[in-house]
């Protein structure tokens, strides 16, 4: 039986692992979190590498493919990890390209961790796919920690998202897997003003090709 490894700093990975389990009931899913060091989104690439490498080395012993269900790890380390780990790795990064293709207002909002937003890979995605698009980056710096502790409120989400909607954003990108847990709340706030994008279906499609 094939095994799919799923890794994230914290509970964001669980949301992705659940979607994968549902799509691939015939495979085993081995899911890991780094409860000791979460959140990653305020840490440096070197710090994150030190946390992630031993976990992925371990997963690589038993998995046929590894999904890094973490935008922060993908945007800072995926190239290095792919070179060092012999198992195929699928990463997750903010859906800037699909959002740029979808927006009618030419304004999108990307919700992600500070480390993702500061990464060269994210900068590349914006330069490559969102040249003529205004990209708003709401301050979500405390979201993953609040979600980990089950302490994020609808009021807090509203306060952080509303300015982007008022500015005309018609696509909201969930660029951190932790935020998948509050997708329903975000959908309610956004209503018909914007489309909310997250990558679980895209990962499943990619996995189908790889497996
Ligand atoms: N869930 C992760 C992501 O997709 C990181 C959250 C965190 O550890 O700060 O970016």
Short mmCIF file of C-alpha atoms in Angstrom, two decimals, residues 1 8 22-23 28-29 35 40 49 56 69 76 81 90 108 117 130 136 144 148 150 156 167 170 184 194 200 204:
data_model
loop_
_atom_site.label_atom_id
_atom_site.label_comp_id
_atom_site.label_asym_id
_atom_site.label_seq_id
_atom_site.Cartn_x
_atom_site.Cartn_y
_atom_site.Cartn_z
CA UNK A 1 0.00 0.00 0.00
CA UNK A 8 3.00 21.11 8.53
CA UNK A 22 -10.99 11.56 1.63
CA UNK A 23 -9.67 11.70 -1.94
CA UNK A 28 -2.14 5.33 3.93
CA UNK A 29 -1.63 8.91 5.13
CA UNK A 35 3.97 20.99 18.00
CA UNK A 40 6.91 28.83 11.82
CA UNK A 49 15.24 24.21 8.11
CA UNK A 56 11.15 14.99 6.59
CA UNK A 69 1.27 21.28 3.65
CA UNK A 76 11.50 29.35 1.94
CA UNK A 81 14.63 20.08 0.54
CA UNK A 90 4.73 18.40 -3.30
CA UNK A 108 -6.30 40.62 -4.84
CA UNK A 117 5.30 37.24 2.52
CA UNK A 130 0.72 39.79 -10.70
CA UNK A 136 -2.92 43.60 -0.68
CA UNK A 144 -1.75 30.87 12.91
CA UNK A 148 -3.55 26.82 16.99
CA UNK A 150 -8.57 27.99 18.96
CA UNK A 156 -10.62 39.73 14.54
CA UNK A 167 -10.08 48.57 -1.30
CA UNK A 170 -12.29 40.44 -5.32
CA UNK A 184 -16.14 29.26 6.46
CA UNK A 194 -14.85 38.12 -3.37
CA UNK A 200 -6.48 21.54 -1.35
CA UNK A 204 -5.14 16.35 -4.85
#
